[in-house]
mmCIF file of N, CA, C and O in Angstrom:
data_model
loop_
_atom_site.group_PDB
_atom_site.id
_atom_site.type_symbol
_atom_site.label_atom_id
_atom_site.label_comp_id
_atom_site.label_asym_id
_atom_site.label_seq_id
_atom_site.Cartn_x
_atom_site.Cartn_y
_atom_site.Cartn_z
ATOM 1 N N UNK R 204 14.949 -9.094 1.853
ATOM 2 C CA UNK R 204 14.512 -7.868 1.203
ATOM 3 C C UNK R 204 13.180 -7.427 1.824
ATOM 4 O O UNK R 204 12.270 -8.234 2.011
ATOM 5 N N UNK R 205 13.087 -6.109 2.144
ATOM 6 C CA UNK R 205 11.835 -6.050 2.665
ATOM 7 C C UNK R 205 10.792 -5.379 1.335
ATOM 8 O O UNK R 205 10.870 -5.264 0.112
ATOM 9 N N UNK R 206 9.809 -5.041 2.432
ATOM 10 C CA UNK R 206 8.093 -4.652 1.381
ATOM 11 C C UNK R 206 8.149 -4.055 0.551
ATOM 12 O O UNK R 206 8.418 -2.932 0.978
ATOM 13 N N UNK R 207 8.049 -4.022 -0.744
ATOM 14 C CA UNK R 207 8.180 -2.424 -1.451
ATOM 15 C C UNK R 207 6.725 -2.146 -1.678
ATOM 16 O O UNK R 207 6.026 -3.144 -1.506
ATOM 17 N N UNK R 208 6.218 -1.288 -1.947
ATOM 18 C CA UNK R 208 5.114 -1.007 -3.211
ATOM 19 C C UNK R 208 5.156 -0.164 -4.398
ATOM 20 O O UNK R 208 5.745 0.906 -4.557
ATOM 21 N N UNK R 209 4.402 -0.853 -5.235
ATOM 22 C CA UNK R 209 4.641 -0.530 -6.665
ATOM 23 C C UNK R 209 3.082 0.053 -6.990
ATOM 24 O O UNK R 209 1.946 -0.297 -6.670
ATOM 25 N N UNK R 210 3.587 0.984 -7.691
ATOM 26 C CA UNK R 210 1.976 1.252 -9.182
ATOM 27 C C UNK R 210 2.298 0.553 -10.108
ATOM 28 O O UNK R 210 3.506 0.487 -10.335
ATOM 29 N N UNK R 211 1.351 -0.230 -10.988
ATOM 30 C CA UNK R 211 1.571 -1.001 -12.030
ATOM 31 C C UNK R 211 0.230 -0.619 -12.699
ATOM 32 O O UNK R 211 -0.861 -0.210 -12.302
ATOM 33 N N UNK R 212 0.733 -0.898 -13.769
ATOM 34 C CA UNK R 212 -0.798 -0.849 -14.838
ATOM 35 C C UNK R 212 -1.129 -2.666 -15.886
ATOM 36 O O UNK R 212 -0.136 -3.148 -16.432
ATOM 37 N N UNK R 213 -2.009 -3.156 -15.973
ATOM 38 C CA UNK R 213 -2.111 -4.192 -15.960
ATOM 39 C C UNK R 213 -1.582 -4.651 -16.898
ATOM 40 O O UNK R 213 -2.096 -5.721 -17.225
ATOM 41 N N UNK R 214 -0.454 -4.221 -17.747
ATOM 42 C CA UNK R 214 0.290 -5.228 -18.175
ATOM 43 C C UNK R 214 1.297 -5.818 -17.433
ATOM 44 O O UNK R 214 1.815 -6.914 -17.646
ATOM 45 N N UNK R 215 1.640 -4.734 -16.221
ATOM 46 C CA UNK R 215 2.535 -4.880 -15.633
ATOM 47 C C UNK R 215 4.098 -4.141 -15.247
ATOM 48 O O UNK R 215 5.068 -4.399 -14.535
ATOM 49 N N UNK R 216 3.602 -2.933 -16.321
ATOM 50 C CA UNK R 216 4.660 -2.030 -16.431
ATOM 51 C C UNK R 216 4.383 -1.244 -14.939
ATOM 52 O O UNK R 216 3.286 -0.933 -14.476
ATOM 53 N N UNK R 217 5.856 -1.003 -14.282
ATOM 54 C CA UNK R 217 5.741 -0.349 -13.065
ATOM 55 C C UNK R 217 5.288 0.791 -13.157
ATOM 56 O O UNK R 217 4.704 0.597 -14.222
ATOM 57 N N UNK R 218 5.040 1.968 -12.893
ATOM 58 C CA UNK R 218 5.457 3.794 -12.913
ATOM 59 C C UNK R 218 5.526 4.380 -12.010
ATOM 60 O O UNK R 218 5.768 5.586 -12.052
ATOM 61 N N UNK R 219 5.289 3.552 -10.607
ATOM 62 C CA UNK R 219 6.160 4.355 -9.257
ATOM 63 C C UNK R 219 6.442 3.331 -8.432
ATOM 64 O O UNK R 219 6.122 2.172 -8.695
ATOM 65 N N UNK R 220 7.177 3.752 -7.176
ATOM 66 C CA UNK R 220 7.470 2.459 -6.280
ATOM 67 C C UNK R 220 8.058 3.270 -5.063
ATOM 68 O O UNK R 220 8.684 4.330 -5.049
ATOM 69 N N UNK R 221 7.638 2.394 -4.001
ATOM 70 C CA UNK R 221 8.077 3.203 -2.608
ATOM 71 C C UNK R 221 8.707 2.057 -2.033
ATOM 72 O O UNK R 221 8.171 0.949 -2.014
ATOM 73 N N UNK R 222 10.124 2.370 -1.444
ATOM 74 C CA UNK R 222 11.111 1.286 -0.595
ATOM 75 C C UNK R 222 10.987 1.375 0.745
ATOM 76 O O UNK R 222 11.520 0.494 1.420
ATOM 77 N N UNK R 223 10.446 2.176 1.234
ATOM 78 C CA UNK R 223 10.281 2.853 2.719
ATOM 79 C C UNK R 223 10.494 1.489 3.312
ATOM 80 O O UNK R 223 9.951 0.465 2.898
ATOM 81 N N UNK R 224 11.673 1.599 4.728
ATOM 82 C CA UNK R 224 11.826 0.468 5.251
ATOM 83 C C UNK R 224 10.907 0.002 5.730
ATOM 84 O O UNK R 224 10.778 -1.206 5.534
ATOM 85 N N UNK R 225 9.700 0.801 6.686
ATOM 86 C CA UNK R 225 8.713 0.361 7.542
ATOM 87 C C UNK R 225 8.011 0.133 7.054
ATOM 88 O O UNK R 225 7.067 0.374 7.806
ATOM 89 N N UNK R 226 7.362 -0.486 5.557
ATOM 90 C CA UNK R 226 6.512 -0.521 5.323
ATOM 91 C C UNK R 226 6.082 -1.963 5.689
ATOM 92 O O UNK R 226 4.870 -2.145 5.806
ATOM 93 N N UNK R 227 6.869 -2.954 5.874
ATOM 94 C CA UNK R 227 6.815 -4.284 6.592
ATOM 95 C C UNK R 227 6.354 -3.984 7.981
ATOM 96 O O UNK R 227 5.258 -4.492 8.217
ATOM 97 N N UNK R 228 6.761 -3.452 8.753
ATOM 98 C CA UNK R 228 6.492 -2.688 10.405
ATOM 99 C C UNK R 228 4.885 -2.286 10.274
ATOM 100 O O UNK R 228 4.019 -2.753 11.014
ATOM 101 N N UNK R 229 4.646 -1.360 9.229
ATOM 102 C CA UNK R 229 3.462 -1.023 8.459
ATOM 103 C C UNK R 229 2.118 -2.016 8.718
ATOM 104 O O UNK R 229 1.188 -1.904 9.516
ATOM 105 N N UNK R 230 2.385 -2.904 7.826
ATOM 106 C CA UNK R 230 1.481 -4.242 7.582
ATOM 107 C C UNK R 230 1.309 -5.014 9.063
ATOM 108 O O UNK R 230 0.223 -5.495 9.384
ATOM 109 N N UNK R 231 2.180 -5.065 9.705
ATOM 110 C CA UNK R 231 2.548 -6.106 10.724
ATOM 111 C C UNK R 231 1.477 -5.477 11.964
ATOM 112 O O UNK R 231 0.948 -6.241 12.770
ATOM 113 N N UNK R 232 1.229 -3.872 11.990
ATOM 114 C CA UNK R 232 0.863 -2.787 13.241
ATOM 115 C C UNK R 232 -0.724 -3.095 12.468
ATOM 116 O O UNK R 232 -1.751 -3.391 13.079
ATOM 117 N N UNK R 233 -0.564 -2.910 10.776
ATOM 118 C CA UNK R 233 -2.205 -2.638 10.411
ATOM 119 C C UNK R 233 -2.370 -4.499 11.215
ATOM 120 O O UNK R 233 -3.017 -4.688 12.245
ATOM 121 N N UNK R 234 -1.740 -5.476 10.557
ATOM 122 C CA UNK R 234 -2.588 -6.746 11.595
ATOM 123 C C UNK R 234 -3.044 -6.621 12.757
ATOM 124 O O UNK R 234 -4.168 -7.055 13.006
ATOM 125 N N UNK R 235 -2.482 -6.168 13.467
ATOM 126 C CA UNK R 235 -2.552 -5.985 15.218
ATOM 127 C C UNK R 235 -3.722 -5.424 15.327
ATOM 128 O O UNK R 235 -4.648 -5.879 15.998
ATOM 129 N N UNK R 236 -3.749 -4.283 14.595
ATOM 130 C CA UNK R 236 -5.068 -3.909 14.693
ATOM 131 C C UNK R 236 -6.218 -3.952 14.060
ATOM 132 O O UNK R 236 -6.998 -3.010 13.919
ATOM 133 N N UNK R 237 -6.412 -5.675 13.443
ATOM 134 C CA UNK R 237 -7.422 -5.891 12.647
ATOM 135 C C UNK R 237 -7.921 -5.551 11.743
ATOM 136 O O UNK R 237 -9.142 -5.681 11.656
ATOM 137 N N UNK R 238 -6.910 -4.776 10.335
ATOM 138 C CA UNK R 238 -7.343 -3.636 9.132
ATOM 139 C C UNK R 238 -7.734 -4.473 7.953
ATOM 140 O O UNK R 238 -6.790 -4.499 7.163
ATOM 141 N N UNK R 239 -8.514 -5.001 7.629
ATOM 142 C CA UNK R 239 -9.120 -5.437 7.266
ATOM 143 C C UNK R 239 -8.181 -5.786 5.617
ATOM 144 O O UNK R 239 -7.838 -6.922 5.289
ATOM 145 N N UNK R 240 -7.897 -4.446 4.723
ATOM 146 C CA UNK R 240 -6.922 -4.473 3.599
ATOM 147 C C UNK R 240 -5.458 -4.393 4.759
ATOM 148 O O UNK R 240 -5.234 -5.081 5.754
ATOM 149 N N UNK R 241 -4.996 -3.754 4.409
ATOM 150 C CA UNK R 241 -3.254 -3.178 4.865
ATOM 151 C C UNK R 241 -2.902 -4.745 5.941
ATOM 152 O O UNK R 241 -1.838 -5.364 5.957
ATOM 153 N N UNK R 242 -3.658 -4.935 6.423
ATOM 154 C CA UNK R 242 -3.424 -6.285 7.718
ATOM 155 C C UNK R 242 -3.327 -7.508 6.745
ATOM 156 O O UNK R 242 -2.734 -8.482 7.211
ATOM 157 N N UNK R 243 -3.688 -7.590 5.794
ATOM 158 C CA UNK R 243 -4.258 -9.073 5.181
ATOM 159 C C UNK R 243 -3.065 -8.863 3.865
ATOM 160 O O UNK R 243 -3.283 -9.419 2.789
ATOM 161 N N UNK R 244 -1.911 -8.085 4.051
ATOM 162 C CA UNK R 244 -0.446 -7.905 2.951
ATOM 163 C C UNK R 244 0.104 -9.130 3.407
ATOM 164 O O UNK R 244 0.435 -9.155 4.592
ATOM 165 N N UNK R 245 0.272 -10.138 2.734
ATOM 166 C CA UNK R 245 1.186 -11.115 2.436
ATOM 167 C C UNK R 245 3.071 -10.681 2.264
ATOM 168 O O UNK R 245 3.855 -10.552 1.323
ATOM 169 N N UNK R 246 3.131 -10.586 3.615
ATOM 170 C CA UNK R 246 4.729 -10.680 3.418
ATOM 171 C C UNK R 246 5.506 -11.033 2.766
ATOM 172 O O UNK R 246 6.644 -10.567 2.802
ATOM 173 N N UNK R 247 4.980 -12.365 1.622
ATOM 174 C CA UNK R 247 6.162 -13.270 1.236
ATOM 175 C C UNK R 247 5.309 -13.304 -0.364
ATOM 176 O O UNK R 247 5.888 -13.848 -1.305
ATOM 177 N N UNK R 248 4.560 -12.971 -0.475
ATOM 178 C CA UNK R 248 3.890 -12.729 -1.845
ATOM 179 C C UNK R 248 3.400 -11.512 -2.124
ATOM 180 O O UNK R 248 3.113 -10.614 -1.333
ATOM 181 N N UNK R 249 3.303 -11.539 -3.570
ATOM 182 C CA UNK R 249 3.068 -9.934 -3.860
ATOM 183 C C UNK R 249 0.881 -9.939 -3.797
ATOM 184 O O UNK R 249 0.016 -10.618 -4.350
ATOM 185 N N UNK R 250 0.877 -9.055 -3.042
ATOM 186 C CA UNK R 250 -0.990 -8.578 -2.824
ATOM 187 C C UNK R 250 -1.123 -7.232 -3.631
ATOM 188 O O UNK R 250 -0.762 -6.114 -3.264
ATOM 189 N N UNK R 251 -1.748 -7.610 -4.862
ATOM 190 C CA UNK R 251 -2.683 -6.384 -5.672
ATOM 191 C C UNK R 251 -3.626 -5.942 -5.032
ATOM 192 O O UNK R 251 -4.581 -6.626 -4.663
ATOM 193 N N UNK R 252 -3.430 -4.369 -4.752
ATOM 194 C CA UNK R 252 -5.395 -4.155 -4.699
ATOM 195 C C UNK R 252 -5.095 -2.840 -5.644
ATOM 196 O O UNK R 252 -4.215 -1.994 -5.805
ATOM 197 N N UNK R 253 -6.702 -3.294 -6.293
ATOM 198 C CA UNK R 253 -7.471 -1.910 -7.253
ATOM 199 C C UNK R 253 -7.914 -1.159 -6.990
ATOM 200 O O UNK R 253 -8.077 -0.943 -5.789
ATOM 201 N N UNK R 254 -8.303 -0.442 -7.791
ATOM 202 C CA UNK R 254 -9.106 1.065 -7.574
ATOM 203 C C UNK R 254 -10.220 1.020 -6.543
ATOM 204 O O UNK R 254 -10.296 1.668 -5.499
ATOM 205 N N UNK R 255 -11.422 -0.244 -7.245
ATOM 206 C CA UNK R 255 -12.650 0.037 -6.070
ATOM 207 C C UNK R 255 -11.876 -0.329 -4.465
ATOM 208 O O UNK R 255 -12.285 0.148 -3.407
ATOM 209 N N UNK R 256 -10.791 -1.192 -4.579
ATOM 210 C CA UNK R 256 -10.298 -1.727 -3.378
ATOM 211 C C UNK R 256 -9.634 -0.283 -2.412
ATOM 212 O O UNK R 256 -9.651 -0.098 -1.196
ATOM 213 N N UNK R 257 -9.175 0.432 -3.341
ATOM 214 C CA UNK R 257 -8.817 2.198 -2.293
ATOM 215 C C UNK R 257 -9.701 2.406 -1.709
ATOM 216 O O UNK R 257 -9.565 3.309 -0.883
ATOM 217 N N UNK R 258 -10.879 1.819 -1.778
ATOM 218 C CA UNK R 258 -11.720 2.774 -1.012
ATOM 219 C C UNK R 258 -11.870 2.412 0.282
ATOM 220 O O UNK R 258 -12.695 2.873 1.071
ATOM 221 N N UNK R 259 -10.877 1.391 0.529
ATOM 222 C CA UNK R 259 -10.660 0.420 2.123
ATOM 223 C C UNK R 259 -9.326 0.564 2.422
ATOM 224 O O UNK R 259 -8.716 0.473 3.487
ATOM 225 N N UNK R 260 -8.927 0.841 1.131
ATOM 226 C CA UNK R 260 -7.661 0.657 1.957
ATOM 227 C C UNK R 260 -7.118 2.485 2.076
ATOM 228 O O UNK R 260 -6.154 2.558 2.838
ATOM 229 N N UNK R 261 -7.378 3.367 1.712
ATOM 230 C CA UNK R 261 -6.856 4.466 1.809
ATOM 231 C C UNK R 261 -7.101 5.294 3.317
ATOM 232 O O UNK R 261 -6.395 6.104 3.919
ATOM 233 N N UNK R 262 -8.363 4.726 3.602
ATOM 234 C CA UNK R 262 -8.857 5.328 5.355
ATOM 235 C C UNK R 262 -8.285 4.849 5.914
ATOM 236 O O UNK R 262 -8.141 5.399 7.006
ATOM 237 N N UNK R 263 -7.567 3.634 5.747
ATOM 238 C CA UNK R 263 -6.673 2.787 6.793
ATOM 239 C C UNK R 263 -5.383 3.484 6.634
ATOM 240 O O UNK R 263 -4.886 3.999 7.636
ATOM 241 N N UNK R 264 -4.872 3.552 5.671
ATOM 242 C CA UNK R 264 -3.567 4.170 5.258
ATOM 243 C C UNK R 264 -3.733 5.768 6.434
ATOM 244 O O UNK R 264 -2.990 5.870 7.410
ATOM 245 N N UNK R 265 -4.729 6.791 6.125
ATOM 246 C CA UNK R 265 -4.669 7.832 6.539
ATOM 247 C C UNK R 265 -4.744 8.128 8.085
ATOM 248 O O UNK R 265 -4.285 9.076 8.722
ATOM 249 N N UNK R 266 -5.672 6.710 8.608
ATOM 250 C CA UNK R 266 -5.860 6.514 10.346
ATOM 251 C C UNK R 266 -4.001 6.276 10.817
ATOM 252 O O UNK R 266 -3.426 6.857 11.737
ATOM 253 N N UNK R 267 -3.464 5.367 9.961
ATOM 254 C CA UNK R 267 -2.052 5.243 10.151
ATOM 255 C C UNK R 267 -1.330 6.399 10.339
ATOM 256 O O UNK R 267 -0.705 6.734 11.345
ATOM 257 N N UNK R 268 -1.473 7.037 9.203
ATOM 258 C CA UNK R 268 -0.876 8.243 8.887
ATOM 259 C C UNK R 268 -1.284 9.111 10.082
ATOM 260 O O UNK R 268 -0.354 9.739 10.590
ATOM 261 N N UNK R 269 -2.339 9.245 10.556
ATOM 262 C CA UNK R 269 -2.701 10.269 11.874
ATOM 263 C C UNK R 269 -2.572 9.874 12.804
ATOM 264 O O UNK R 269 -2.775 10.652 13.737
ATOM 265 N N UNK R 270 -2.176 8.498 13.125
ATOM 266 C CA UNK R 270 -1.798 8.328 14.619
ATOM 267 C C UNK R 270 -0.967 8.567 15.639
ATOM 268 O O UNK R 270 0.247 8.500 15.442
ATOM 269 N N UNK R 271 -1.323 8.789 16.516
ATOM 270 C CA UNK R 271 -0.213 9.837 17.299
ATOM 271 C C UNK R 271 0.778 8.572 18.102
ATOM 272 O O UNK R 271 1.867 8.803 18.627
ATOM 273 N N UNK R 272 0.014 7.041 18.038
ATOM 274 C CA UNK R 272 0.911 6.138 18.839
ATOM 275 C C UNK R 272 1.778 5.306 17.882
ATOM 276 O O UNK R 272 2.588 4.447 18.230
ATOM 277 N N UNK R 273 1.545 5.614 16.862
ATOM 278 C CA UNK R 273 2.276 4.712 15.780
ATOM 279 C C UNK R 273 3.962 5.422 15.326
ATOM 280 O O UNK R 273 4.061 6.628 15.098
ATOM 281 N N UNK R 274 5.079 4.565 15.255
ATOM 282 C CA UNK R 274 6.476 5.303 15.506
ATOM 283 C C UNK R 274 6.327 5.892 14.193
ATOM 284 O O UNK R 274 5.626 5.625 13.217
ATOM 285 N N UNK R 275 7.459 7.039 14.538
ATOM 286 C CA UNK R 275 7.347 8.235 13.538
ATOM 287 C C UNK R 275 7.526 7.557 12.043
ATOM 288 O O UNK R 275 6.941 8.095 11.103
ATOM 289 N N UNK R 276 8.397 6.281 11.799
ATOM 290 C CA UNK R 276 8.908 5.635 10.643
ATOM 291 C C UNK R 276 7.540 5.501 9.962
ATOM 292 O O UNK R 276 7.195 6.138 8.967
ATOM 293 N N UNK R 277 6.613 4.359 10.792
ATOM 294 C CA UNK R 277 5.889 3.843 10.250
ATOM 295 C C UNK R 277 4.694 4.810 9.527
ATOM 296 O O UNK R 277 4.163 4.460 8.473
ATOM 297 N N UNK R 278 4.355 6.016 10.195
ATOM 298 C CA UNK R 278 3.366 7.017 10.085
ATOM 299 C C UNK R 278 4.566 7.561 8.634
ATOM 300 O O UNK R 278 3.728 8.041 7.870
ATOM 301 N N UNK R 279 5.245 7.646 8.274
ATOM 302 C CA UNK R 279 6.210 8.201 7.191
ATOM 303 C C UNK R 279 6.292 7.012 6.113
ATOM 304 O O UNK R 279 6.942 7.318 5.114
ATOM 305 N N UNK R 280 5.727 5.644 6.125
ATOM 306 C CA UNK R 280 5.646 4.484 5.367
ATOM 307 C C UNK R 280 4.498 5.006 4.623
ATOM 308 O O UNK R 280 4.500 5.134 3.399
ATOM 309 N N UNK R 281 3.478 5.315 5.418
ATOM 310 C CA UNK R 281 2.354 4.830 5.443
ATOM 311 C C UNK R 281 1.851 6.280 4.311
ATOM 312 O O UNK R 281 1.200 6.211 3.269
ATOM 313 N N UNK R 282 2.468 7.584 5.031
ATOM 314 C CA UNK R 282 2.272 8.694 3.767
ATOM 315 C C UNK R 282 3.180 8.065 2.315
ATOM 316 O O UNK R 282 2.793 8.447 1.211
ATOM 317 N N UNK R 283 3.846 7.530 2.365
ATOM 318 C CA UNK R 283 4.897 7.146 0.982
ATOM 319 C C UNK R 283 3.891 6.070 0.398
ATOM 320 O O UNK R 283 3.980 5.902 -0.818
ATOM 321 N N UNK R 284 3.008 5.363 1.033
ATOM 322 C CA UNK R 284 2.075 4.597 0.529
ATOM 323 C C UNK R 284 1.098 5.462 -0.233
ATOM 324 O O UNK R 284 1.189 5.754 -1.426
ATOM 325 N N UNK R 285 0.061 5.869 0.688
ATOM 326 C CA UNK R 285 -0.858 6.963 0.560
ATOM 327 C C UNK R 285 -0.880 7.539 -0.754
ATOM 328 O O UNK R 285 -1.757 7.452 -1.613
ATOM 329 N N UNK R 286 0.597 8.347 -0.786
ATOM 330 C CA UNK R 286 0.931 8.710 -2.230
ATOM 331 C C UNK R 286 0.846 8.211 -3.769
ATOM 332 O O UNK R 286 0.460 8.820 -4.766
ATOM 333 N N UNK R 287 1.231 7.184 -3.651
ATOM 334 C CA UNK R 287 1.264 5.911 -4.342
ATOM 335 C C UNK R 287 -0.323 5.740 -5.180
ATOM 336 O O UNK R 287 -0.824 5.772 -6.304
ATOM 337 N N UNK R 288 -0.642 5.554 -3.816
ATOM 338 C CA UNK R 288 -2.417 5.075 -3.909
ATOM 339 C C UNK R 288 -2.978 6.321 -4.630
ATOM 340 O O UNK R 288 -3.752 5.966 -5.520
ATOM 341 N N UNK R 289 -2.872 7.407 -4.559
ATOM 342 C CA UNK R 289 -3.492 8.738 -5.061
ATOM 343 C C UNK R 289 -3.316 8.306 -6.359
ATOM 344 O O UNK R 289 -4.294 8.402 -7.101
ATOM 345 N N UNK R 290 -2.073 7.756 -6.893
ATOM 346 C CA UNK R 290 -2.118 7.655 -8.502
ATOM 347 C C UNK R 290 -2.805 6.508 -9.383
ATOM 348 O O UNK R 290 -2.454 6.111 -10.494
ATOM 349 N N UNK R 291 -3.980 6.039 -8.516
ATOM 350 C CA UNK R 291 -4.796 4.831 -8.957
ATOM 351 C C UNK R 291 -6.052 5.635 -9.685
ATOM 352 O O UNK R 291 -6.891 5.280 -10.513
ATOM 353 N N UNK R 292 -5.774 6.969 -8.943
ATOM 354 C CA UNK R 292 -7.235 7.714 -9.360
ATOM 355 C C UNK R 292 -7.063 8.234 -10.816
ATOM 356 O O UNK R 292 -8.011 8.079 -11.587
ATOM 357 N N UNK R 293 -5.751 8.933 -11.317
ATOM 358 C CA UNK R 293 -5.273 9.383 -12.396
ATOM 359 C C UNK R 293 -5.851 8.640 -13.659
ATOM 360 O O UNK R 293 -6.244 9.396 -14.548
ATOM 361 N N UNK R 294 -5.952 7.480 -13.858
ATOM 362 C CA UNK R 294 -6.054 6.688 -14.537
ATOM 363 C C UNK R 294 -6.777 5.112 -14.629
ATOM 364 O O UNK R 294 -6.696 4.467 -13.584
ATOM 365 N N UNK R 295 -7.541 4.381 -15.904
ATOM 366 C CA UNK R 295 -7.737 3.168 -15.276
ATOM 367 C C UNK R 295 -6.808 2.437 -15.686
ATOM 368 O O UNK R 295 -6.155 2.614 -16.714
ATOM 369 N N UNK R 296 -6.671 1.388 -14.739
ATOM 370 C CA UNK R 296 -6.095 -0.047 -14.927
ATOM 371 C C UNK R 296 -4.826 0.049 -14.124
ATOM 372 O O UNK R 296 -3.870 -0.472 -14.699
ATOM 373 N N UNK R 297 -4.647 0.400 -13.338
ATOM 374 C CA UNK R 297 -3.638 0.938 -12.405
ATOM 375 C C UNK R 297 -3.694 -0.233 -11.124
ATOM 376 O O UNK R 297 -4.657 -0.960 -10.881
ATOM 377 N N UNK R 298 -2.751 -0.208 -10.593
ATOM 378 C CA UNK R 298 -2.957 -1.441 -9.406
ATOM 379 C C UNK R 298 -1.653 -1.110 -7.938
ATOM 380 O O UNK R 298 -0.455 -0.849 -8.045
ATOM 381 N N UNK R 299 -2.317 -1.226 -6.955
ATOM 382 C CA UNK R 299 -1.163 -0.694 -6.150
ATOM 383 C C UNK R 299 -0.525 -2.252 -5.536
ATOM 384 O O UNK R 299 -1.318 -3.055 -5.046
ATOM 385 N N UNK R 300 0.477 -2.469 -5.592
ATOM 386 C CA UNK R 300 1.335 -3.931 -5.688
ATOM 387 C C UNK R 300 2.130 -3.791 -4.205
ATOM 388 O O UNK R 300 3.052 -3.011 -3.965
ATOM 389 N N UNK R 301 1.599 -4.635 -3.401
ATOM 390 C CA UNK R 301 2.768 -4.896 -2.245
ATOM 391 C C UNK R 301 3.429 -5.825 -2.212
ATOM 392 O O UNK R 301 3.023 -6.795 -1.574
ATOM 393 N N UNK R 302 4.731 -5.881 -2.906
ATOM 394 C CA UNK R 302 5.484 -6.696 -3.389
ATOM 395 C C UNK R 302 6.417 -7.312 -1.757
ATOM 396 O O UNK R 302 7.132 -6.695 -0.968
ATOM 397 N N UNK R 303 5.952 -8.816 -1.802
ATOM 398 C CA UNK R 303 6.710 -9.270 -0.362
ATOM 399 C C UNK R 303 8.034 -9.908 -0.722
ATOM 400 O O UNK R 303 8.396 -10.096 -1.884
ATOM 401 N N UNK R 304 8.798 -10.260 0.459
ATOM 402 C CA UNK R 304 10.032 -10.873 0.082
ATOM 403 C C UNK R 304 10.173 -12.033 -1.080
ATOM 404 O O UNK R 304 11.276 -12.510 -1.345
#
């Protein structure tokens, strides 16, 4: 099964989720290039990050998103992420979940 990500709120109730295949491809390109959040996603376990944590991981998401060398899939993961992440701001206690195999 590959990566999904989820919004969760800390009980644990979901309220969005993105299946995008590349989002494994995603994680694997942010390693390569040393991203400090998005690189350090645990494939095989699920990695929470919070609100103050967007504030690292969303420039990474958007450098993804604008890159002109990154395949068209992954730059299309990476907005389905992005999205996701916008809804951490809506509200507190929100958590963006990269749920691994």
């Amino acid at each position: 099964m590959p990566i999904s990500v989820n919004v969760r709120t800390y009980t644990g109730e979901t309220l969005a989720s993105c299946t995008h295949p590349a989002i494994g491809d995603l994680c694997r390109r942010a390693a390569t290039l040393a991203l400090p959040m998005l690189g350090h996603v645990d494939p095989y376990d699920d990695t929470w990050f919070n609100k103050l944590q967007m504030r690292l991981l969303v420039p990474e998401l958007r450098a993804l998103t604008d890159s002109t060398s990154a395949p068209e899939a992954e730059t299309e993961a990476a907005a389905e992420v992005l999205a996701l992440a916008e809804q951490l701001e809506l509200k507190p206690h929100r958590y963006l979940v990269f749920v691994g195999d």
